[in-house]
Amino acid sequence: MHLTLNLVALVAQCSIHPVSATATIPQYVYDYAPLVWLHSQDPYRPSDLQAQLDHTTPEVNWTTIESAPSPLTLNNLDQLNSMGNTSVYLTSHKGIDTTPEPAWFGGITPDSDGRIGNGTGSAIIVVDHGGGEVDAFYFYFYAYNKGDIVLGMEFGDHIGDWEHNMIRFSDGTPQSIWFSQHASGQAFTYDALEKQGIRPYSYSGNGTHANYAIAGQHDHTIPGLNLPTGFLLDYTDRGILWDPVLNAFAYTYDPSTATFEAGSADYPLAWLNFNGKWGDDQPPNEPSIFGEAKYVAGPNGPEFKSLNRKHTCPSTPCVVLPFRIWAENATLS
């Protein structure tokens, strides 16, 4: 028995991926994991999950939850569900409109290897639908989201930002990929995408962190339809390359029981069951124009991102684009 465990440990150490496959996480989930191009001018980099808890206080209706666990950790975060459930907000100590902005909003800049130091800013969640069909979700976390500029006004800033790609596999072969973009997104065939080896690229929007298949300018006025120009523009380029799997927790999710299982005993589990928001609530009396405000509420976590999907897209109709699209300045690696 000890010999078997030692052999498993040796294989894990020799893996090309720092997060090694386990009995529940197929190796191909790591082999085909997206690489993320962060925008060259984006000051809001990927962030450590625990750091978000360290800089926030759980509140309901702008009132501190006095009975909250202390310290609050990824291993006890779900205890807040009994203290307010979906009404709980992880509220920043200094407030979303603090000037100057707290340094932790900026997250961690990836190094030359694509690693964000010792922080963990990504979660991989695998959903096995049976019959060889497996969905692998790659979640990316940022401490702060900078909204769009429309007619000289800024809308949609919020603390906490969960984005993701999802790859649908059939018998271990990637078929299609979802790119989350604001309230919607896009799906492409695996073959249509730019790649480094077999790993597809995902381009992160400047400030908003919406995910796109190519570098350039993207209008998302109409959800799911990206045009070269318009009123709501995201910008992507090949700024800094982030390899999320270098700092990732990995899990499986069973839709029949709505339960998560950690891919390693070292990975915290409770945080995935937290039903509250990963940032501040929208400030009271926040002015808005046409229902849109500068500062808005933070998001829910991965559990609320349609993990049990029938199609690659979280909703229907689901259009999976087969087009091979390249940015003008893109080069194959």
Tab-separated table of C-alpha atoms in Angstrom:
chain	number	residue	atom	x	y	z
A	1	MET	CA	0.000	0.000	0.000
A	2	HIS	CA	2.809	2.406	0.911
A	3	LEU	CA	4.616	1.504	-2.305
A	4	THR	CA	1.502	2.333	-4.343
A	5	LEU	CA	1.119	5.709	-2.632
A	6	ASN	CA	4.789	6.515	-3.206
A	7	LEU	CA	4.454	5.680	-6.903
A	8	VAL	CA	1.418	7.939	-7.180
A	9	ALA	CA	3.337	10.757	-5.511
A	10	LEU	CA	6.283	10.248	-7.874
A	11	VAL	CA	4.037	10.410	-10.940
A	12	ALA	CA	2.459	13.594	-9.609
A	13	GLN	CA	5.869	15.225	-9.138
A	14	CYS	CA	6.892	14.347	-12.686
A	15	SER	CA	3.735	15.765	-14.261
A	16	ILE	CA	4.190	18.787	-16.494
A	17	HIS	CA	1.337	20.424	-14.602
A	18	PRO	CA	1.871	21.691	-11.035
A	19	VAL	CA	-1.725	20.730	-10.291
A	20	SER	CA	-1.547	16.998	-10.913
A	21	ALA	CA	-4.379	14.825	-12.125
A	22	THR	CA	-6.059	12.745	-9.466
A	23	ALA	CA	-8.420	9.786	-9.531
A	24	THR	CA	-11.304	12.181	-10.125
A	25	ILE	CA	-9.709	14.805	-12.413
A	26	PRO	CA	-8.760	13.483	-15.883
A	27	GLN	CA	-5.306	14.515	-17.082
A	28	TYR	CA	-6.742	15.847	-20.345
A	29	VAL	CA	-8.554	18.547	-18.348
A	30	TYR	CA	-5.128	20.027	-17.571
A	31	ASP	CA	-3.575	19.226	-20.947
A	32	TYR	CA	-6.183	21.278	-22.845
A	33	ALA	CA	-6.662	24.040	-20.226
A	34	PRO	CA	-6.928	27.542	-21.717
A	35	LEU	CA	-4.132	30.084	-21.413
A	36	VAL	CA	-5.331	33.623	-20.693
A	37	TRP	CA	-3.927	36.743	-22.327
A	38	LEU	CA	-4.396	39.628	-19.881
A	39	HIS	CA	-4.660	43.089	-21.433
A	40	SER	CA	-1.378	45.007	-21.401
A	41	GLN	CA	-2.977	48.078	-19.759
A	42	ASP	CA	-5.281	46.319	-17.296
A	43	PRO	CA	-4.287	47.211	-13.704
A	44	TYR	CA	-6.655	44.575	-12.261
A	45	ARG	CA	-4.873	41.243	-12.385
A	46	PRO	CA	-5.954	37.789	-11.169
A	47	SER	CA	-6.410	37.661	-7.407
A	48	ASP	CA	-5.979	35.216	-4.554
A	49	LEU	CA	-9.261	33.865	-3.201
A	50	GLN	CA	-8.241	33.972	0.457
A	51	ALA	CA	-6.976	37.547	0.052
A	52	GLN	CA	-10.512	38.550	-0.920
A	53	LEU	CA	-11.744	37.252	2.433
A	54	ASP	CA	-8.895	38.946	4.300
A	55	HIS	CA	-9.861	42.374	2.934
A	56	THR	CA	-13.630	42.095	3.369
A	57	THR	CA	-16.247	41.753	6.105
A	58	PRO	CA	-19.475	39.754	5.603
A	59	GLU	CA	-22.498	42.033	5.765
A	60	VAL	CA	-26.248	41.906	5.204
A	61	ASN	CA	-27.963	45.201	4.361
A	62	TRP	CA	-24.683	46.994	5.106
A	63	THR	CA	-24.661	45.583	8.628
A	64	THR	CA	-21.769	43.422	9.841
A	65	ILE	CA	-22.599	39.814	10.670
A	66	GLU	CA	-21.291	39.730	14.228
A	67	SER	CA	-21.513	35.932	14.498
A	68	ALA	CA	-19.465	35.310	11.336
A	69	PRO	CA	-16.481	32.950	11.638
A	70	SER	CA	-13.237	34.686	12.545
A	71	PRO	CA	-10.962	34.436	10.786
A	72	LEU	CA	-13.060	33.868	7.675
A	73	THR	CA	-11.429	31.260	5.440
A	74	LEU	CA	-12.111	29.164	2.364
A	75	ASN	CA	-12.758	26.279	4.746
A	76	ASN	CA	-15.604	27.962	6.667
A	77	LEU	CA	-17.088	30.449	4.205
A	78	ASP	CA	-20.237	28.381	3.717
A	79	GLN	CA	-21.197	28.959	7.357
A	80	LEU	CA	-22.411	32.381	6.236
A	81	ASN	CA	-25.322	30.704	4.440
A	82	SER	CA	-27.118	30.316	7.773
A	83	MET	CA	-26.519	34.000	8.548
A	84	GLY	CA	-28.113	35.579	5.508
A	85	ASN	CA	-27.694	33.123	2.639
A	86	THR	CA	-27.809	34.953	-0.725
A	87	SER	CA	-28.135	38.318	1.053
A	88	VAL	CA	-24.558	38.116	2.367
A	89	TYR	CA	-22.001	40.402	0.734
A	90	LEU	CA	-18.254	40.220	1.293
A	91	THR	CA	-17.905	43.958	1.824
A	92	SER	CA	-14.538	45.687	1.395
A	93	HIS	CA	-13.161	47.339	4.499
A	94	LYS	CA	-12.676	50.710	2.813
A	95	GLY	CA	-15.558	50.662	0.319
A	96	ILE	CA	-15.756	50.353	-3.430
A	97	ASP	CA	-15.519	54.126	-4.018
A	98	THR	CA	-12.427	54.675	-1.851
A	99	THR	CA	-9.845	57.062	-3.306
A	100	PRO	CA	-7.134	56.073	-3.897
A	101	GLU	CA	-8.157	52.495	-4.588
A	102	PRO	CA	-6.805	49.872	-2.171
A	103	ALA	CA	-3.718	48.139	-3.546
A	104	TRP	CA	-5.316	44.692	-3.247
A	105	PHE	CA	-7.784	45.595	-6.019
A	106	GLY	CA	-4.846	45.128	-8.389
A	107	GLY	CA	-4.390	41.422	-7.711
A	108	ILE	CA	-1.147	39.663	-8.677
A	109	THR	CA	0.700	40.087	-11.967
A	110	PRO	CA	1.761	36.727	-13.456
A	111	ASP	CA	5.491	36.093	-13.699
A	112	SER	CA	7.337	34.985	-16.823
A	113	ASP	CA	6.066	31.433	-16.289
A	114	GLY	CA	2.446	32.597	-16.039
A	115	ARG	CA	2.216	31.983	-12.284
A	116	ILE	CA	0.599	34.436	-9.820
A	117	GLY	CA	3.081	33.830	-7.024
A	118	ASN	CA	1.646	31.697	-4.233
A	119	GLY	CA	-1.893	32.977	-4.731
A	120	THR	CA	-4.768	30.834	-5.978
A	121	GLY	CA	-6.906	32.706	-8.482
A	122	SER	CA	-8.446	29.856	-10.438
A	123	ALA	CA	-10.714	26.867	-9.887
A	124	ILE	CA	-11.229	23.912	-12.208
A	125	ILE	CA	-14.582	22.136	-11.893
A	126	VAL	CA	-15.251	18.915	-13.805
A	127	VAL	CA	-18.779	17.697	-14.547
A	128	ASP	CA	-19.148	14.164	-15.906
A	129	HIS	CA	-22.450	13.765	-17.775
A	130	GLY	CA	-21.834	10.109	-18.587
A	131	GLY	CA	-21.427	8.468	-21.979
A	132	GLY	CA	-17.971	10.007	-22.381
A	133	GLU	CA	-19.269	13.603	-22.229
A	134	VAL	CA	-17.362	15.743	-19.718
A	135	ASP	CA	-17.465	19.491	-19.114
A	136	ALA	CA	-14.390	21.178	-17.641
A	137	PHE	CA	-14.971	24.656	-16.232
A	138	TYR	CA	-11.981	26.959	-15.804
A	139	PHE	CA	-12.921	29.759	-13.420
A	140	TYR	CA	-10.837	32.917	-13.104
A	141	PHE	CA	-11.063	35.265	-10.138
A	142	TYR	CA	-10.256	38.971	-10.011
A	143	ALA	CA	-10.603	41.243	-6.965
A	144	TYR	CA	-12.035	44.105	-9.018
A	145	ASN	CA	-13.967	44.679	-12.235
A	146	LYS	CA	-13.715	48.002	-14.050
A	147	GLY	CA	-16.851	48.718	-16.063
A	148	ASP	CA	-17.366	50.125	-19.541
A	149	ILE	CA	-17.250	53.750	-20.612
A	150	VAL	CA	-20.380	54.843	-22.485
A	151	LEU	CA	-20.745	58.430	-23.720
A	152	GLY	CA	-18.042	59.478	-21.294
A	153	MET	CA	-19.698	57.793	-18.283
A	154	GLU	CA	-18.504	54.681	-16.475
A	155	PHE	CA	-20.883	51.842	-15.621
A	156	GLY	CA	-20.650	48.458	-13.923
A	157	ASP	CA	-17.684	48.694	-11.530
A	158	HIS	CA	-17.812	46.007	-8.850
A	159	ILE	CA	-15.627	44.233	-6.306
A	160	GLY	CA	-15.105	40.548	-7.004
A	161	ASP	CA	-15.198	39.184	-10.542
A	162	TRP	CA	-15.763	35.564	-11.581
A	163	GLU	CA	-15.209	34.711	-15.252
A	164	HIS	CA	-14.805	31.372	-16.986
A	165	ASN	CA	-14.182	29.220	-19.991
A	166	MET	CA	-15.796	25.819	-20.323
A	167	ILE	CA	-14.534	23.039	-22.582
A	168	ARG	CA	-16.870	20.205	-23.539
A	169	PHE	CA	-15.029	16.920	-24.073
A	170	SER	CA	-16.195	13.743	-25.754
A	171	ASP	CA	-14.156	10.686	-24.774
A	172	GLY	CA	-11.291	12.986	-23.774
A	173	THR	CA	-11.292	15.000	-27.010
A	174	PRO	CA	-12.211	18.714	-26.826
A	175	GLN	CA	-15.248	19.599	-28.919
A	176	SER	CA	-16.277	23.159	-28.100
A	177	ILE	CA	-15.452	26.040	-25.747
A	178	TRP	CA	-17.577	28.649	-23.991
A	179	PHE	CA	-16.275	32.176	-23.345
A	180	SER	CA	-18.103	34.090	-20.595
A	181	GLN	CA	-18.795	37.719	-21.507
A	182	HIS	CA	-20.801	39.893	-19.107
A	183	ALA	CA	-24.408	38.623	-19.078
A	184	SER	CA	-23.806	36.236	-21.976
A	185	GLY	CA	-20.887	34.924	-24.042
A	186	GLN	CA	-19.860	32.957	-27.122
A	187	ALA	CA	-19.133	29.349	-28.026
A	188	PHE	CA	-16.639	28.096	-30.606
A	189	THR	CA	-15.483	24.743	-31.834
A	190	TYR	CA	-12.125	23.751	-30.399
A	191	ASP	CA	-10.608	23.686	-33.890
A	192	ALA	CA	-11.595	27.320	-34.523
A	193	LEU	CA	-9.363	28.762	-31.805
A	194	GLU	CA	-5.846	30.111	-31.556
A	195	LYS	CA	-3.653	27.826	-29.490
A	196	GLN	CA	-0.262	27.292	-27.948
A	197	GLY	CA	0.283	23.664	-28.760
A	198	ILE	CA	-3.056	22.075	-27.851
A	199	ARG	CA	-4.016	24.717	-25.292
A	200	PRO	CA	-6.469	27.355	-26.577
A	201	TYR	CA	-6.048	31.056	-25.886
A	202	SER	CA	-8.645	33.141	-24.077
A	203	TYR	CA	-8.331	36.925	-24.238
A	204	SER	CA	-9.347	38.884	-21.127
A	205	GLY	CA	-11.050	42.250	-21.588
A	206	ASN	CA	-9.282	45.333	-20.228
A	207	GLY	CA	-10.777	45.906	-16.774
A	208	THR	CA	-13.932	43.856	-17.390
A	209	HIS	CA	-12.165	40.478	-17.786
A	210	ALA	CA	-14.821	39.214	-20.204
A	211	ASN	CA	-13.321	36.386	-22.262
A	212	TYR	CA	-12.911	36.538	-26.043
A	213	ALA	CA	-11.503	34.239	-28.692
A	214	ILE	CA	-9.330	36.860	-30.406
A	215	ALA	CA	-7.437	40.052	-29.685
A	216	GLY	CA	-8.958	43.365	-30.713
A	217	GLN	CA	-12.022	45.501	-30.092
A	218	HIS	CA	-15.343	43.898	-29.145
A	219	ASP	CA	-18.773	45.507	-28.926
A	220	HIS	CA	-21.183	43.615	-26.668
A	221	THR	CA	-24.219	45.881	-26.896
A	222	ILE	CA	-26.159	42.834	-28.070
A	223	PRO	CA	-25.314	39.958	-25.682
A	224	GLY	CA	-23.568	37.095	-27.444
A	225	LEU	CA	-22.964	39.085	-30.627
A	226	ASN	CA	-19.559	40.765	-30.879
A	227	LEU	CA	-19.160	43.508	-33.448
A	228	PRO	CA	-16.007	45.509	-34.291
A	229	THR	CA	-17.488	48.766	-32.991
A	230	GLY	CA	-20.420	50.070	-30.989
A	231	PHE	CA	-21.432	51.615	-27.635
A	232	LEU	CA	-20.203	48.916	-25.228
A	233	LEU	CA	-16.612	48.123	-26.078
A	234	ASP	CA	-14.162	45.666	-24.582
A	235	TYR	CA	-10.511	45.635	-25.594
A	236	THR	CA	-8.180	42.645	-25.668
A	237	ASP	CA	-4.540	42.191	-26.622
A	238	ARG	CA	-1.535	39.960	-25.999
A	239	GLY	CA	-0.342	41.704	-22.884
A	240	ILE	CA	0.684	39.260	-20.152
A	241	LEU	CA	0.121	35.516	-20.467
A	242	TRP	CA	-1.463	33.872	-17.416
A	243	ASP	CA	-1.490	30.112	-16.966
A	244	PRO	CA	-4.367	29.610	-14.497
A	245	VAL	CA	-3.685	25.903	-13.830
A	246	LEU	CA	-0.378	26.797	-12.170
A	247	ASN	CA	-2.359	28.240	-9.241
A	248	ALA	CA	-5.635	26.324	-9.308
A	249	PHE	CA	-7.824	24.251	-7.044
A	250	ALA	CA	-9.564	21.348	-8.813
A	251	TYR	CA	-12.917	19.716	-8.081
A	252	THR	CA	-15.653	17.536	-9.486
A	253	TYR	CA	-19.337	18.426	-9.348
A	254	ASP	CA	-22.170	15.902	-9.243
A	255	PRO	CA	-25.355	17.477	-10.668
A	256	SER	CA	-27.568	14.729	-9.246
A	257	THR	CA	-26.638	15.665	-5.689
A	258	ALA	CA	-25.402	19.240	-6.298
A	259	THR	CA	-22.211	18.389	-4.426
A	260	PHE	CA	-18.536	19.152	-4.971
A	261	GLU	CA	-15.589	16.872	-4.289
A	262	ALA	CA	-12.027	18.143	-4.012
A	263	GLY	CA	-9.422	16.683	-6.328
A	264	SER	CA	-6.945	16.747	-3.446
A	265	ALA	CA	-7.249	16.746	0.324
A	266	ASP	CA	-5.282	20.012	0.282
A	267	TYR	CA	-7.979	21.902	-1.611
A	268	PRO	CA	-10.532	23.801	0.505
A	269	LEU	CA	-14.123	22.821	-0.254
A	270	ALA	CA	-16.516	24.913	1.846
A	271	TRP	CA	-16.112	28.100	-0.198
A	272	LEU	CA	-17.771	26.507	-3.230
A	273	ASN	CA	-21.016	26.174	-1.253
A	274	PHE	CA	-21.104	29.863	-0.262
A	275	ASN	CA	-24.367	31.350	-1.587
A	276	GLY	CA	-23.519	35.011	-1.054
A	277	LYS	CA	-21.718	37.610	-3.142
A	278	TRP	CA	-17.969	38.023	-3.558
A	279	GLY	CA	-18.009	41.808	-3.187
A	280	ASP	CA	-19.890	44.852	-1.959
A	281	ASP	CA	-23.584	45.426	-2.406
A	282	GLN	CA	-24.557	48.304	-4.676
A	283	PRO	CA	-24.130	51.437	-2.532
A	284	PRO	CA	-27.378	52.956	-1.171
A	285	ASN	CA	-28.755	55.755	-3.318
A	286	GLU	CA	-26.221	55.015	-6.053
A	287	PRO	CA	-27.254	57.224	-9.020
A	288	SER	CA	-28.104	55.416	-12.229
A	289	ILE	CA	-28.936	56.283	-15.821
A	290	PHE	CA	-31.402	54.065	-17.689
A	291	GLY	CA	-31.074	51.589	-14.826
A	292	GLU	CA	-27.291	51.376	-15.074
A	293	ALA	CA	-25.028	52.537	-12.225
A	294	LYS	CA	-21.303	53.122	-11.876
A	295	TYR	CA	-20.979	50.903	-8.795
A	296	VAL	CA	-22.952	47.660	-8.780
A	297	ALA	CA	-23.130	44.562	-6.583
A	298	GLY	CA	-20.488	41.862	-6.593
A	299	PRO	CA	-21.158	38.437	-8.177
A	300	ASN	CA	-22.046	34.962	-6.938
A	301	GLY	CA	-19.448	32.213	-7.163
A	302	PRO	CA	-18.999	29.233	-9.535
A	303	GLU	CA	-21.992	27.296	-8.161
A	304	PHE	CA	-24.260	29.844	-9.879
A	305	LYS	CA	-22.701	29.580	-13.363
A	306	SER	CA	-24.909	26.815	-14.804
A	307	LEU	CA	-22.590	23.921	-14.035
A	308	ASN	CA	-25.149	21.350	-15.205
A	309	ARG	CA	-25.541	22.391	-18.834
A	310	LYS	CA	-27.265	20.572	-21.634
A	311	HIS	CA	-25.223	22.461	-24.217
A	312	THR	CA	-21.873	24.251	-24.305
A	313	CYS	CA	-23.747	27.498	-23.732
A	314	PRO	CA	-25.547	28.037	-20.408
A	315	SER	CA	-28.799	28.801	-22.262
A	316	THR	CA	-30.489	28.157	-25.578
A	317	PRO	CA	-30.334	28.673	-28.451
A	318	CYS	CA	-26.678	27.672	-28.393
A	319	VAL	CA	-24.682	28.611	-31.472
A	320	VAL	CA	-21.228	27.015	-31.617
A	321	LEU	CA	-19.228	28.959	-34.189
A	322	PRO	CA	-17.026	26.826	-36.465
A	323	PHE	CA	-15.119	29.764	-37.926
A	324	ARG	CA	-11.363	29.955	-37.738
A	325	ILE	CA	-10.921	33.562	-36.609
A	326	TRP	CA	-7.567	35.278	-36.229
A	327	ALA	CA	-6.673	38.762	-35.041
A	328	GLU	CA	-4.658	40.790	-37.510
A	329	ASN	CA	-1.538	40.779	-35.336
A	330	ALA	CA	-1.911	37.222	-34.041
A	331	THR	CA	0.866	34.727	-34.615
A	332	LEU	CA	0.755	31.016	-34.046
A	333	SER	CA	2.861	29.614	-31.229
